[in-house]
Coordinates of C-alpha atoms in Angstrom, one line a residue:
Chain A
M1 CA 10.3 -16.4 -11.0
L2 CA 9.4 -14.6 -7.7
K3 CA 12.8 -15.6 -6.3
N4 CA 14.5 -14.0 -9.3
Y5 CA 12.4 -10.8 -8.8
F6 CA 13.3 -10.9 -5.1
K7 CA 17.0 -11.2 -5.8
I8 CA 16.8 -8.3 -8.2
A9 CA 14.8 -6.1 -5.8
I10 CA 17.3 -6.6 -3.0
A11 CA 20.2 -6.0 -5.4
V12 CA 18.6 -2.7 -6.7
L13 CA 18.1 -1.6 -3.1
K14 CA 21.7 -2.2 -2.3
R15 CA 22.9 -0.5 -5.5
R16 CA 21.9 3.1 -4.6
K17 CA 22.0 3.3 -0.9
F18 CA 21.0 7.0 -0.7
F19 CA 18.0 6.5 -2.9
T20 CA 17.1 3.4 -0.9
F21 CA 17.4 5.3 2.3
I22 CA 15.1 8.1 1.0
S23 CA 12.6 5.6 -0.3
L24 CA 12.5 3.5 2.8
F25 CA 12.5 6.6 5.1
G26 CA 9.5 8.1 3.2
I27 CA 7.6 4.8 3.3
S28 CA 8.4 4.0 6.9
F29 CA 7.8 7.5 8.3
T30 CA 4.4 7.8 6.5
L31 CA 3.4 4.3 7.5
A32 CA 4.3 5.0 11.1
T33 CA 2.2 8.2 11.0
L34 CA -0.7 6.3 9.5
L35 CA -0.3 3.5 12.0
V36 CA -0.4 5.9 14.9
L37 CA -3.5 7.5 13.4
T38 CA -5.2 4.1 12.8
S39 CA -4.2 3.0 16.3
F40 CA -6.0 6.1 17.6
L41 CA -9.0 5.5 15.4
D42 CA -9.0 1.8 16.4
K43 CA -9.1 2.9 20.0
V44 CA -12.1 5.2 19.3
I45 CA -14.0 2.7 17.1
N46 CA -13.1 -0.7 18.5
D47 CA -12.4 -0.1 22.2
E48 CA -15.9 -0.9 23.5
Y49 CA -15.2 -0.1 27.2
P50 CA -17.5 0.7 28.9
D51 CA -20.3 0.6 26.3
A52 CA -19.8 -3.1 25.2
K53 CA -23.4 -3.1 23.9
R54 CA -22.4 -0.3 21.5
S55 CA -23.5 -2.3 18.4
R56 CA -27.2 -2.1 19.6
S57 CA -27.0 1.3 21.3
I58 CA -28.4 4.6 20.0
Y59 CA -27.1 7.9 21.3
V60 CA -28.9 11.2 21.5
T61 CA -26.3 13.8 22.3
G62 CA -27.9 17.1 21.4
I63 CA -30.7 19.3 20.0
E64 CA -30.8 22.3 17.8
E65 CA -33.5 24.9 17.1
R66 CA -33.3 27.3 14.3
G67 CA -35.3 30.4 13.3
K68 CA -34.8 33.4 11.1
G69 CA -31.3 34.6 11.9
T70 CA -31.2 32.7 15.1
R71 CA -29.9 29.3 16.2
S72 CA -29.6 27.5 19.6
S73 CA -27.8 24.3 20.0
S74 CA -26.7 22.2 23.0
A75 CA -27.0 18.9 24.8
L76 CA -30.4 17.9 26.1
S77 CA -32.1 19.3 29.1
L78 CA -33.1 16.9 31.9
G79 CA -36.7 18.1 31.3
Y80 CA -36.5 17.0 27.7
V81 CA -35.0 13.7 28.5
N82 CA -37.7 13.1 31.1
K83 CA -40.6 14.3 29.0
Y84 CA -39.7 12.9 25.5
I85 CA -37.0 10.3 25.7
L86 CA -38.0 8.3 28.8
H87 CA -41.4 7.8 27.3
M88 CA -40.1 6.1 24.2
K89 CA -41.6 2.6 23.6
T90 CA -39.1 0.9 21.2
P91 CA -35.9 0.9 23.3
A92 CA -35.3 -2.0 25.7
A93 CA -33.6 0.3 28.2
I94 CA -32.8 4.0 28.4
A95 CA -29.8 5.5 30.2
F96 CA -29.0 9.1 30.6
H97 CA -26.1 11.0 32.0
S98 CA -24.9 14.5 32.3
M99 CA -21.8 15.9 30.6
Q100 CA -18.7 16.1 32.7
I101 CA -18.6 18.7 35.4
G102 CA -15.2 19.8 36.8
T103 CA -14.5 20.4 40.4
N104 CA -11.8 19.8 43.0
A105 CA -11.5 17.5 45.9
Y106 CA -8.9 17.9 48.7
H107 CA -7.2 15.2 50.6
N108 CA -4.4 15.6 53.1
G109 CA -3.9 19.1 51.7
K110 CA -3.6 17.8 48.2
K111 CA -5.8 19.2 45.4
I112 CA -7.3 16.5 43.2
S113 CA -9.1 17.5 40.0
V114 CA -12.4 15.6 39.7
N115 CA -14.7 15.4 36.7
Y116 CA -18.1 14.0 37.6
K117 CA -21.2 12.9 35.8
F118 CA -24.8 12.5 37.0
V119 CA -26.3 9.2 35.8
N120 CA -29.5 7.2 36.2
S121 CA -29.4 3.6 37.6
V122 CA -30.1 2.1 34.1
F123 CA -26.8 3.6 33.1
W124 CA -25.1 0.7 35.0
D125 CA -27.3 -1.8 33.2
I126 CA -26.5 -0.6 29.7
M127 CA -22.8 0.1 30.3
E128 CA -20.5 -2.7 31.2
F129 CA -18.1 -1.1 33.6
D130 CA -15.4 -3.2 35.1
F131 CA -15.9 -3.0 38.8
L132 CA -12.6 -3.4 40.7
Q133 CA -14.3 -2.9 44.0
G134 CA -18.0 -2.8 45.1
K135 CA -20.9 -2.4 42.8
P136 CA -23.1 0.3 41.1
F137 CA -25.7 2.3 43.1
S138 CA -29.3 1.0 42.8
A139 CA -32.4 2.6 41.5
Q140 CA -33.7 2.8 45.0
Q141 CA -30.6 4.8 46.1
V142 CA -31.1 7.1 43.1
N143 CA -34.8 7.6 44.0
S144 CA -34.0 8.2 47.7
L145 CA -31.3 10.8 46.8
D146 CA -28.6 8.9 48.5
K147 CA -25.2 10.6 48.3
V148 CA -23.4 7.6 46.8
A149 CA -20.8 7.5 44.1
V150 CA -18.9 5.2 41.7
I151 CA -15.4 6.4 41.2
S152 CA -12.6 5.6 38.8
Q153 CA -9.5 3.7 39.8
D154 CA -7.4 6.8 39.3
L155 CA -9.5 8.9 41.6
S156 CA -9.6 6.1 44.2
D157 CA -5.8 5.8 44.1
A158 CA -5.3 9.6 44.3
Y159 CA -7.8 10.1 47.1
F160 CA -7.6 6.9 49.2
G161 CA -4.2 5.7 48.3
I162 CA -2.9 3.3 45.7
G163 CA -4.6 -0.1 46.0
E164 CA -6.4 0.9 49.2
P165 CA -10.1 -0.2 49.7
A166 CA -12.5 2.6 49.0
V167 CA -16.0 1.1 49.1
G168 CA -17.9 2.4 52.1
K169 CA -15.5 5.3 52.7
Y170 CA -16.5 8.9 52.0
L171 CA -15.1 11.2 49.4
E172 CA -15.7 14.9 49.8
V173 CA -16.3 17.0 46.7
G174 CA -17.3 20.6 46.9
N175 CA -19.4 20.8 50.1
D176 CA -20.8 17.3 49.9
K177 CA -19.6 13.9 51.1
Y178 CA -20.3 10.8 49.0
R179 CA -20.1 7.3 50.1
I180 CA -18.2 5.1 47.7
S181 CA -20.4 2.4 46.2
G182 CA -17.9 1.0 43.7
V183 CA -14.6 1.6 42.0
V184 CA -14.3 1.0 38.2
K185 CA -11.5 0.6 35.7
N186 CA -10.6 4.0 34.2
V187 CA -12.5 5.0 31.0
P188 CA -10.2 6.3 28.3
A189 CA -10.4 9.9 27.2
T190 CA -11.3 8.7 23.7
A191 CA -14.7 7.6 25.0
Y192 CA -15.4 11.3 25.7
M193 CA -19.1 10.8 26.0
L194 CA -18.8 8.4 28.9
N195 CA -15.6 9.0 30.7
G196 CA -15.4 10.6 34.1
D197 CA -13.7 10.3 37.5
M198 CA -16.9 10.0 39.5
Y199 CA -20.5 9.0 38.7
I200 CA -23.3 10.1 41.1
P201 CA -27.2 9.7 41.0
Y202 CA -28.9 12.2 38.7
T203 CA -31.4 13.0 41.3
L204 CA -28.6 15.0 43.1
S205 CA -28.3 17.3 40.2
Q206 CA -29.7 20.8 40.5
D207 CA -31.5 20.4 37.2
N208 CA -35.3 20.3 37.3
P209 CA -36.7 17.2 35.6
N210 CA -39.8 19.2 34.7
E211 CA -38.0 22.2 33.1
Q212 CA -39.5 23.3 29.8
T213 CA -36.4 24.2 27.9
Y214 CA -34.9 21.7 25.6
F215 CA -31.3 22.8 26.2
G216 CA -29.1 21.5 28.9
S217 CA -26.2 19.2 29.5
W218 CA -27.6 15.7 29.3
N219 CA -27.1 12.8 26.8
A220 CA -29.2 9.7 26.4
V221 CA -28.3 6.1 25.4
L222 CA -31.1 4.0 24.1
L223 CA -30.5 0.2 24.1
A224 CA -32.2 -1.8 21.3
R225 CA -33.3 -5.4 21.9
S226 CA -31.5 -6.4 18.8
K227 CA -29.6 -4.6 16.0
S228 CA -32.7 -5.0 13.8
D229 CA -34.6 -2.9 16.3
M230 CA -32.3 0.1 15.9
P231 CA -34.1 1.6 12.9
L232 CA -37.4 1.4 14.8
I233 CA -35.9 3.4 17.6
Q234 CA -34.5 6.0 15.2
K235 CA -37.9 6.2 13.5
E236 CA -39.7 6.7 16.8
Y237 CA -37.3 9.5 17.7
E238 CA -37.7 11.1 14.3
D239 CA -41.4 11.1 14.8
I240 CA -40.9 12.8 18.2
I241 CA -38.8 15.5 16.7
A242 CA -41.3 16.0 13.9
R243 CA -44.1 16.6 16.4
L244 CA -42.0 18.5 18.9
P245 CA -43.4 22.0 19.6
H246 CA -40.8 24.7 19.3
S247 CA -39.5 25.9 22.6
D248 CA -39.8 29.5 21.6
K249 CA -41.7 31.5 18.9
R250 CA -38.4 32.5 17.4
F251 CA -37.7 29.0 16.2
T252 CA -39.2 27.3 13.1
K253 CA -37.1 24.2 12.8
T254 CA -35.9 21.5 15.3
L255 CA -33.0 19.1 14.6
S256 CA -32.0 16.3 16.8
N257 CA -30.6 12.9 15.9
A258 CA -30.6 9.4 17.3
D259 CA -27.3 8.1 16.1
E260 CA -25.2 5.0 16.1
Y261 CA -22.0 5.3 18.1
L262 CA -19.6 6.5 15.4
D263 CA -22.1 9.0 14.0
A264 CA -22.7 10.4 17.5
Y265 CA -19.0 10.5 18.1
M266 CA -18.4 12.5 14.9
R267 CA -21.4 14.7 15.2
A268 CA -19.6 16.9 17.9
G269 CA -22.7 18.9 18.6
N270 CA -23.7 19.7 15.1
Q271 CA -27.2 18.3 14.4
D272 CA -27.4 18.9 10.7
G273 CA -24.7 16.4 9.9
K274 CA -22.3 18.8 8.2
S275 CA -19.6 18.5 10.8
K276 CA -19.6 14.7 10.4
T277 CA -19.1 15.1 6.6
W278 CA -16.4 17.7 7.3
I279 CA -14.6 15.3 9.7
Y280 CA -14.8 12.4 7.3
T281 CA -13.6 14.6 4.4
A282 CA -10.8 16.2 6.4
L283 CA -9.6 12.7 7.5
G284 CA -9.9 11.4 4.0
I285 CA -7.9 14.3 2.6
F286 CA -5.3 14.0 5.3
V287 CA -4.8 10.3 4.7
F288 CA -4.8 10.8 0.9
L289 CA -2.1 13.5 1.1
I290 CA 0.0 11.6 3.6
V291 CA -0.1 8.6 1.3
L292 CA 0.3 10.6 -1.9
L293 CA 3.6 12.3 -0.9
P294 CA 5.7 9.1 -0.5
V295 CA 3.9 7.6 -3.5
V296 CA 4.9 10.5 -5.7
N297 CA 8.4 10.3 -4.2
L298 CA 8.6 6.6 -5.0
V299 CA 7.3 7.1 -8.5
N300 CA 9.9 9.8 -9.1
I301 CA 12.7 7.6 -7.8
N302 CA 11.5 4.7 -9.8
I303 CA 11.4 6.7 -13.0
T304 CA 14.9 7.9 -12.3
R305 CA 16.0 4.3 -12.1
I306 CA 14.5 3.5 -15.5
M307 CA 17.6 4.5 -17.4
E308 CA 19.8 2.6 -15.0
R309 CA 17.9 -0.6 -15.7
S310 CA 17.3 0.0 -19.4
S311 CA 19.7 -2.7 -20.4
E312 CA 18.0 -5.2 -18.1
I313 CA 14.6 -4.3 -19.5
A314 CA 15.8 -4.6 -23.1
V315 CA 17.4 -8.0 -22.4
R316 CA 14.3 -9.3 -20.6
K317 CA 12.2 -8.2 -23.6
A318 CA 14.6 -9.6 -26.1
F319 CA 14.5 -13.0 -24.4
G320 CA 10.7 -13.2 -24.2
A321 CA 9.3 -10.9 -21.4
T322 CA 6.0 -9.3 -22.4
A323 CA 5.1 -5.7 -21.3
N324 CA 2.7 -7.2 -18.8
T325 CA 5.4 -9.5 -17.4
L326 CA 7.6 -6.5 -16.8
V327 CA 4.8 -4.5 -15.2
Y328 CA 4.3 -7.5 -12.9
Q329 CA 8.0 -7.7 -12.1
F330 CA 8.3 -4.1 -11.2
I331 CA 5.2 -4.0 -9.1
V332 CA 6.4 -7.1 -7.2
E333 CA 9.8 -5.4 -6.7
N334 CA 8.0 -2.3 -5.4
I335 CA 5.8 -4.3 -3.1
I336 CA 9.0 -5.9 -1.7
L337 CA 10.4 -2.4 -1.1
T338 CA 7.3 -1.1 0.5
L339 CA 6.9 -4.2 2.7
L340 CA 10.5 -3.7 3.9
G341 CA 9.6 0.0 4.5
G342 CA 6.5 -1.3 6.2
L343 CA 8.6 -3.4 8.6
F344 CA 10.6 -0.3 9.5
G345 CA 7.4 1.7 9.7
L346 CA 6.0 -0.8 12.2
L347 CA 9.0 -0.5 14.4
L348 CA 8.9 3.3 14.1
A349 CA 5.2 3.3 14.9
Q350 CA 5.9 1.2 18.0
F351 CA 8.5 3.8 19.0
F352 CA 6.1 6.7 18.4
L353 CA 3.4 5.0 20.5
W354 CA 5.8 4.3 23.3
I355 CA 6.6 8.1 23.3
L356 CA 2.9 9.1 23.1
N357 CA 1.8 6.6 25.8
G358 CA 4.7 7.7 28.0
A359 CA 3.8 11.4 27.6
A360 CA 0.1 10.5 28.6
L361 CA -1.3 13.2 26.4
L362 CA -4.7 11.5 26.5
T363 CA -6.0 10.4 29.9
N364 CA -6.2 6.6 30.3
V365 CA -5.6 6.1 26.6
H366 CA -3.0 3.4 25.9
L367 CA -2.5 3.2 22.2
T368 CA -1.3 -0.2 20.9
L369 CA -0.5 -1.8 17.5
N370 CA -3.1 -4.6 17.6
L371 CA -4.1 -7.0 14.9
T372 CA -6.5 -4.4 13.2
V373 CA -3.7 -1.9 13.1
L374 CA -1.2 -4.4 11.8
F375 CA -3.6 -5.6 9.2
T376 CA -4.2 -1.9 8.2
G377 CA -0.5 -1.4 8.0
L378 CA 0.0 -4.4 5.8
L379 CA -2.8 -3.2 3.5
I380 CA -1.4 0.3 3.3
C381 CA 2.0 -1.2 2.4
L382 CA 0.5 -3.2 -0.4
I383 CA -1.5 -0.2 -1.7
F384 CA 1.7 1.9 -1.5
G385 CA 3.7 -0.7 -3.4
F386 CA 1.0 -1.1 -6.1
L387 CA 0.4 2.7 -6.5
S388 CA 4.0 3.7 -6.7
G389 CA 4.9 0.8 -8.9
V390 CA 2.2 0.9 -11.6
Y391 CA 3.1 4.0 -13.5
P392 CA 7.0 3.5 -13.5
A393 CA 6.4 -0.1 -14.4
W394 CA 4.0 0.8 -17.2
R395 CA 6.6 3.3 -18.6
M396 CA 9.5 0.9 -18.2
S397 CA 7.6 -1.9 -20.0
R398 CA 7.0 0.3 -23.0
F399 CA 10.5 1.4 -23.3
P400 CA 11.7 0.5 -26.9
I401 CA 14.2 -2.3 -26.8
I402 CA 16.6 -0.8 -29.2
K403 CA 16.6 2.6 -27.4
A404 CA 17.1 0.7 -24.1
L405 CA 20.0 -1.3 -25.4
K406 CA 21.8 1.8 -26.6
A407 CA 21.2 3.8 -23.4
Chain B
M1 CA 14.7 -19.9 -42.6
I2 CA 14.7 -16.1 -42.6
K3 CA 13.4 -14.2 -45.6
L4 CA 13.5 -10.4 -45.9
Q5 CA 11.5 -8.8 -48.8
N6 CA 12.2 -5.3 -49.7
I7 CA 12.9 -4.2 -46.2
E8 CA 13.1 -0.5 -45.6
K9 CA 13.8 1.4 -42.3
V10 CA 13.3 5.1 -42.1
Y11 CA 14.2 7.2 -39.0
R12 CA 12.2 10.4 -38.9
T13 CA 12.6 13.5 -36.8
D14 CA 10.8 16.8 -37.1
T15 CA 13.3 18.1 -39.6
I16 CA 15.1 15.1 -41.1
E17 CA 14.3 11.7 -42.6
T18 CA 17.1 9.1 -42.7
L19 CA 16.9 6.0 -44.8
A20 CA 18.7 3.4 -42.7
L21 CA 17.8 0.4 -44.8
N22 CA 16.9 0.6 -48.5
G23 CA 15.1 -2.3 -50.1
I24 CA 16.9 -5.2 -48.5
N25 CA 16.1 -8.6 -50.0
L26 CA 17.9 -11.5 -48.2
H27 CA 17.3 -15.2 -47.6
V28 CA 19.1 -17.0 -44.8
A29 CA 18.9 -20.8 -45.1
K30 CA 18.3 -23.1 -42.2
G31 CA 21.7 -24.1 -40.6
E32 CA 23.5 -21.3 -42.4
F33 CA 26.1 -19.1 -40.7
L34 CA 25.9 -15.7 -42.3
S35 CA 27.9 -12.6 -41.5
I36 CA 27.0 -9.0 -42.2
M37 CA 29.7 -6.5 -42.7
G38 CA 29.9 -2.8 -43.6
P39 CA 31.1 0.5 -42.3
S40 CA 29.7 2.1 -39.2
G41 CA 26.2 3.5 -39.7
C42 CA 25.5 1.4 -42.8
G43 CA 22.5 -0.3 -41.2
K44 CA 24.0 -3.7 -40.1
S45 CA 22.7 -3.6 -36.6
T46 CA 19.3 -2.2 -37.7
L47 CA 19.0 -5.1 -40.1
L48 CA 19.9 -7.6 -37.4
N49 CA 17.4 -6.0 -35.0
I50 CA 14.7 -6.3 -37.5
M51 CA 15.5 -9.9 -38.0
G52 CA 15.5 -10.4 -34.3
L53 CA 12.0 -8.7 -34.0
L54 CA 13.6 -6.1 -31.7
D55 CA 12.7 -3.3 -34.2
E56 CA 10.0 -2.9 -36.9
P57 CA 10.7 -2.3 -40.6
S58 CA 9.1 0.8 -42.0
N59 CA 8.2 -1.2 -45.2
G60 CA 8.7 -4.7 -46.4
Q61 CA 8.0 -8.2 -45.2
L62 CA 9.9 -10.5 -42.9
H63 CA 9.2 -14.2 -42.8
I64 CA 10.8 -16.5 -40.3
D65 CA 10.4 -20.3 -40.8
G66 CA 7.4 -19.6 -43.0
H67 CA 5.7 -17.2 -40.5
T68 CA 5.0 -13.6 -41.4
V69 CA 6.2 -11.8 -38.3
T70 CA 5.7 -8.2 -39.2
K71 CA 2.2 -8.0 -37.8
L72 CA 2.5 -9.8 -34.5
S73 CA 1.2 -8.4 -31.2
D74 CA 3.6 -7.6 -28.3
K75 CA 2.7 -10.9 -26.6
E76 CA 3.1 -12.9 -29.8
L77 CA 6.5 -11.3 -30.6
A78 CA 7.7 -12.0 -27.0
G79 CA 6.7 -15.6 -27.4
F80 CA 8.4 -15.9 -30.8
R81 CA 11.6 -14.3 -29.6
N82 CA 11.6 -16.5 -26.5
K83 CA 11.2 -19.8 -28.3
R84 CA 12.9 -19.3 -31.6
L85 CA 15.6 -16.6 -31.2
G86 CA 18.7 -16.1 -29.2
F87 CA 20.7 -12.9 -28.9
I88 CA 24.3 -12.1 -28.3
F89 CA 25.3 -8.4 -27.9
Q90 CA 28.6 -6.7 -28.3
S91 CA 28.5 -5.3 -24.8
Y92 CA 27.1 -8.6 -23.4
H93 CA 24.1 -7.0 -21.6
L94 CA 24.3 -9.3 -18.6
I95 CA 22.3 -8.4 -15.5
N96 CA 25.0 -7.5 -13.0
D97 CA 22.7 -8.0 -10.0
L98 CA 22.2 -11.7 -10.9
N99 CA 24.8 -14.4 -10.8
V100 CA 25.9 -16.3 -13.9
L101 CA 23.4 -19.2 -13.5
D102 CA 20.5 -16.8 -12.9
N103 CA 21.5 -14.8 -16.0
V104 CA 21.6 -17.9 -18.2
E105 CA 18.2 -19.0 -16.8
L106 CA 16.6 -15.8 -17.9
P107 CA 14.9 -16.9 -21.2
L108 CA 13.5 -20.0 -19.3
L109 CA 11.8 -17.7 -16.8
Y110 CA 9.4 -16.7 -19.5
R111 CA 8.5 -20.3 -20.4
K112 CA 6.7 -22.8 -18.2
V113 CA 9.9 -24.5 -17.0
N114 CA 10.2 -25.4 -13.3
A115 CA 13.1 -24.1 -11.2
K116 CA 14.9 -27.5 -11.1
E117 CA 14.8 -27.9 -14.9
R118 CA 15.9 -24.3 -15.4
R119 CA 18.9 -25.0 -13.2
R120 CA 19.7 -28.1 -15.1
L121 CA 19.4 -26.6 -18.6
A122 CA 21.4 -23.4 -17.6
T123 CA 24.2 -25.6 -16.1
A124 CA 24.3 -27.6 -19.3
A125 CA 24.5 -24.5 -21.4
L126 CA 27.3 -23.1 -19.3
E127 CA 29.2 -26.5 -19.5
K128 CA 28.9 -26.2 -23.3
V129 CA 30.7 -22.8 -23.2
G130 CA 33.3 -24.0 -20.7
L131 CA 32.0 -22.0 -17.7
S132 CA 30.6 -24.6 -15.4
N133 CA 33.1 -23.5 -12.8
R134 CA 31.7 -20.0 -12.6
L135 CA 28.0 -20.6 -11.8
R136 CA 27.9 -18.5 -8.7
H137 CA 30.1 -15.7 -9.9
F138 CA 28.6 -12.3 -10.8
P139 CA 29.2 -10.7 -14.2
T140 CA 31.5 -8.0 -12.6
Q141 CA 33.8 -10.8 -11.5
L142 CA 34.3 -12.1 -15.0
S143 CA 36.6 -11.2 -17.9
G144 CA 35.2 -9.9 -21.2
G145 CA 35.6 -13.3 -22.9
Q146 CA 33.9 -15.0 -20.0
K147 CA 31.0 -12.5 -20.0
Q148 CA 30.5 -13.1 -23.7
R149 CA 30.5 -16.9 -23.1
V150 CA 27.8 -16.4 -20.4
A151 CA 25.9 -14.4 -23.0
I152 CA 26.2 -17.2 -25.5
A153 CA 25.0 -19.7 -22.8
R154 CA 22.0 -17.5 -22.2
A155 CA 21.3 -17.3 -26.0
I156 CA 21.4 -21.1 -26.4
V157 CA 19.8 -22.3 -23.2
G158 CA 16.4 -22.3 -24.7
E159 CA 17.7 -24.2 -27.8
P160 CA 16.6 -21.5 -30.3
E161 CA 16.7 -22.3 -34.0
I162 CA 18.3 -18.9 -34.8
I163 CA 21.1 -16.9 -33.0
L164 CA 21.5 -13.3 -33.8
A165 CA 24.9 -11.9 -32.8
D166 CA 25.7 -8.2 -32.9
E167 CA 29.5 -7.9 -33.0
P168 CA 30.0 -10.7 -30.5
T169 CA 33.8 -10.3 -30.7
G170 CA 33.8 -6.5 -31.0
N171 CA 34.9 -5.9 -27.4
L172 CA 37.3 -8.8 -27.1
D173 CA 41.0 -9.2 -27.9
S174 CA 41.9 -11.5 -30.8
A175 CA 42.5 -14.6 -28.6
M176 CA 39.2 -14.2 -26.7
G177 CA 37.5 -13.3 -30.0
N178 CA 38.7 -16.5 -31.5
E179 CA 37.5 -18.5 -28.5
V180 CA 34.0 -17.0 -28.9
M181 CA 34.0 -17.5 -32.6
D182 CA 35.0 -21.2 -32.2
I183 CA 32.0 -21.7 -29.9
L184 CA 29.6 -20.1 -32.4
I185 CA 31.1 -22.3 -35.2
Q186 CA 30.7 -25.3 -33.0
L187 CA 27.0 -24.4 -32.3
N188 CA 26.4 -24.0 -36.0
Q189 CA 28.1 -27.3 -37.0
Q190 CA 26.9 -29.5 -34.1
D191 CA 23.5 -28.2 -33.3
K192 CA 22.7 -26.9 -36.8
T193 CA 21.8 -23.5 -35.3
T194 CA 21.2 -20.8 -37.9
I195 CA 23.5 -17.9 -37.0
V196 CA 23.5 -14.3 -38.3
M197 CA 26.4 -12.3 -37.1
V198 CA 27.2 -8.6 -37.6
T199 CA 30.9 -8.0 -37.5
H200 CA 33.6 -5.5 -38.4
D201 CA 36.2 -8.2 -38.5
E202 CA 37.0 -9.5 -42.0
Q203 CA 38.9 -12.5 -40.5
M204 CA 35.9 -13.6 -38.4
A205 CA 33.5 -13.0 -41.3
R206 CA 35.7 -15.3 -43.4
K207 CA 35.0 -18.2 -41.0
T208 CA 31.2 -18.1 -41.8
H209 CA 29.4 -19.6 -44.7
R210 CA 28.4 -16.4 -46.4
L211 CA 29.2 -12.7 -46.2
V212 CA 26.7 -10.0 -46.9
R213 CA 28.0 -6.4 -47.2
L214 CA 25.9 -3.3 -46.7
F215 CA 26.7 0.3 -47.7
D216 CA 24.5 3.2 -46.9
G217 CA 21.6 0.9 -46.1
A218 CA 21.8 -1.1 -49.3
Q219 CA 23.1 -4.6 -49.9
V220 CA 26.2 -4.4 -52.1
Q221 CA 27.4 -8.0 -51.9

């Protein structure tokens, strides 16, 4: 029976080439867009370089204080990290790092843009950077304020030459010279909390570890012993926030969250959680609309084709097809159409990604159609086929036989 | 075999009510070849459609082989049509996207018959109507007479007890019409298939066992 449906589906596609083109173009273009989007999301969610222990990591990215008519919000101060976070008991390890700071380096008269981060030595234990040369700096080097640095492959290539050894050499940034301790594989821009061109000991920062303000430019990563320990860490942090004295008399409420990766990624500085909801909602609406348009288009085209196929419907009914059998047939046909559109969509998505990767819009981000994306694409095709087939199929199946025979 | 009791069919619109069939009482015996004649719009096809369970009567009872079929569900009706009835239409109603063999197989798709058996039965039905050399042709590649023979093969492939033919020779010239009629007579005589045929052609009607005439929705002969 499926073979019969397949033959019919292909014949129907061939019959009205313009309609077929519109349908397939709508499906393939939408799918390609969704596939590019899912490829990006896949990169954000599933690319665990360098935080491979992401599944048992907790991220504290900011703090917010509110009072009557006033609100202050930013990343954490080094003093806050030092006084409240480093004393937490439940995490197995605590890393902290500053946000990116931009500066320039000059080499052979060439200006090189450098984004650097201050980090503690535990940062290298929690993160699993891929060292192409050398090794991370040690706790001892951090404590003794050694001017050492771990740099990205891109910076190494730009400053020392492509493929040239960099470890032990010096890199001059601003007015300081740093001895290169290691070179790591580039971190994609999508890992915005962790990426940088250069990582140096936090003790070289101008920030005072005993400062009283809560507001600064630091983030913390708390590693749990196991996934089951994560709620304990979150609870301990909630308790810290509940007891935290306000940094100024103006403030009456303090908000700060210990988040899992995706929540921290989505929070984007807003501690009351609304931005996360907005992002999820906006993404949901975007995907819904982008799927809805071709579905409506397909429903429309399918309904237009009802009259064309009225004789076939009537004959099938006359010879024993039930309404449900016809619904099944038309859904199968539609799924065949959408799978075909999906195949074109995959090719189109591959083409879009090739353009995007070539344009290097996002640093060190190479988007690919991996298995997750392919599986998502297949699922989207099936949902497409089902959604755009159900209503026309239902209408077709209830078409009175006599009316259909006379049409 | 087919028993119609006081069958009425009324078509209603917002402003007008048309009585298409008015108190039809008819009994078609098993193995009978009955023809129905009458002027255009007299209700012949409506009557045939009601007998074929393609349309519902507004009033009255329809019994086929002892079953009251006026209250069956969509699924039951579909099953009944599939196993017991075969249809032949004036304009053939073949599916142009399928080849001859696939068209003839169609009724068997809705039974639990495997592909090999379907192929065998469809080929046999096409041999019966003299079209075994056109299995892979598409309907658009056939003449009117050949199309109607494919339609007959489709109607008989499931070996139904009853064939309902709505002006099967209406679109054919006399030679082709006679060919089709000969096949129907052969089916009736050899396989004892009950046939009810609507026709405008007096000559064709005379070849059947009995003729029923309708006028303005009522039986006049």
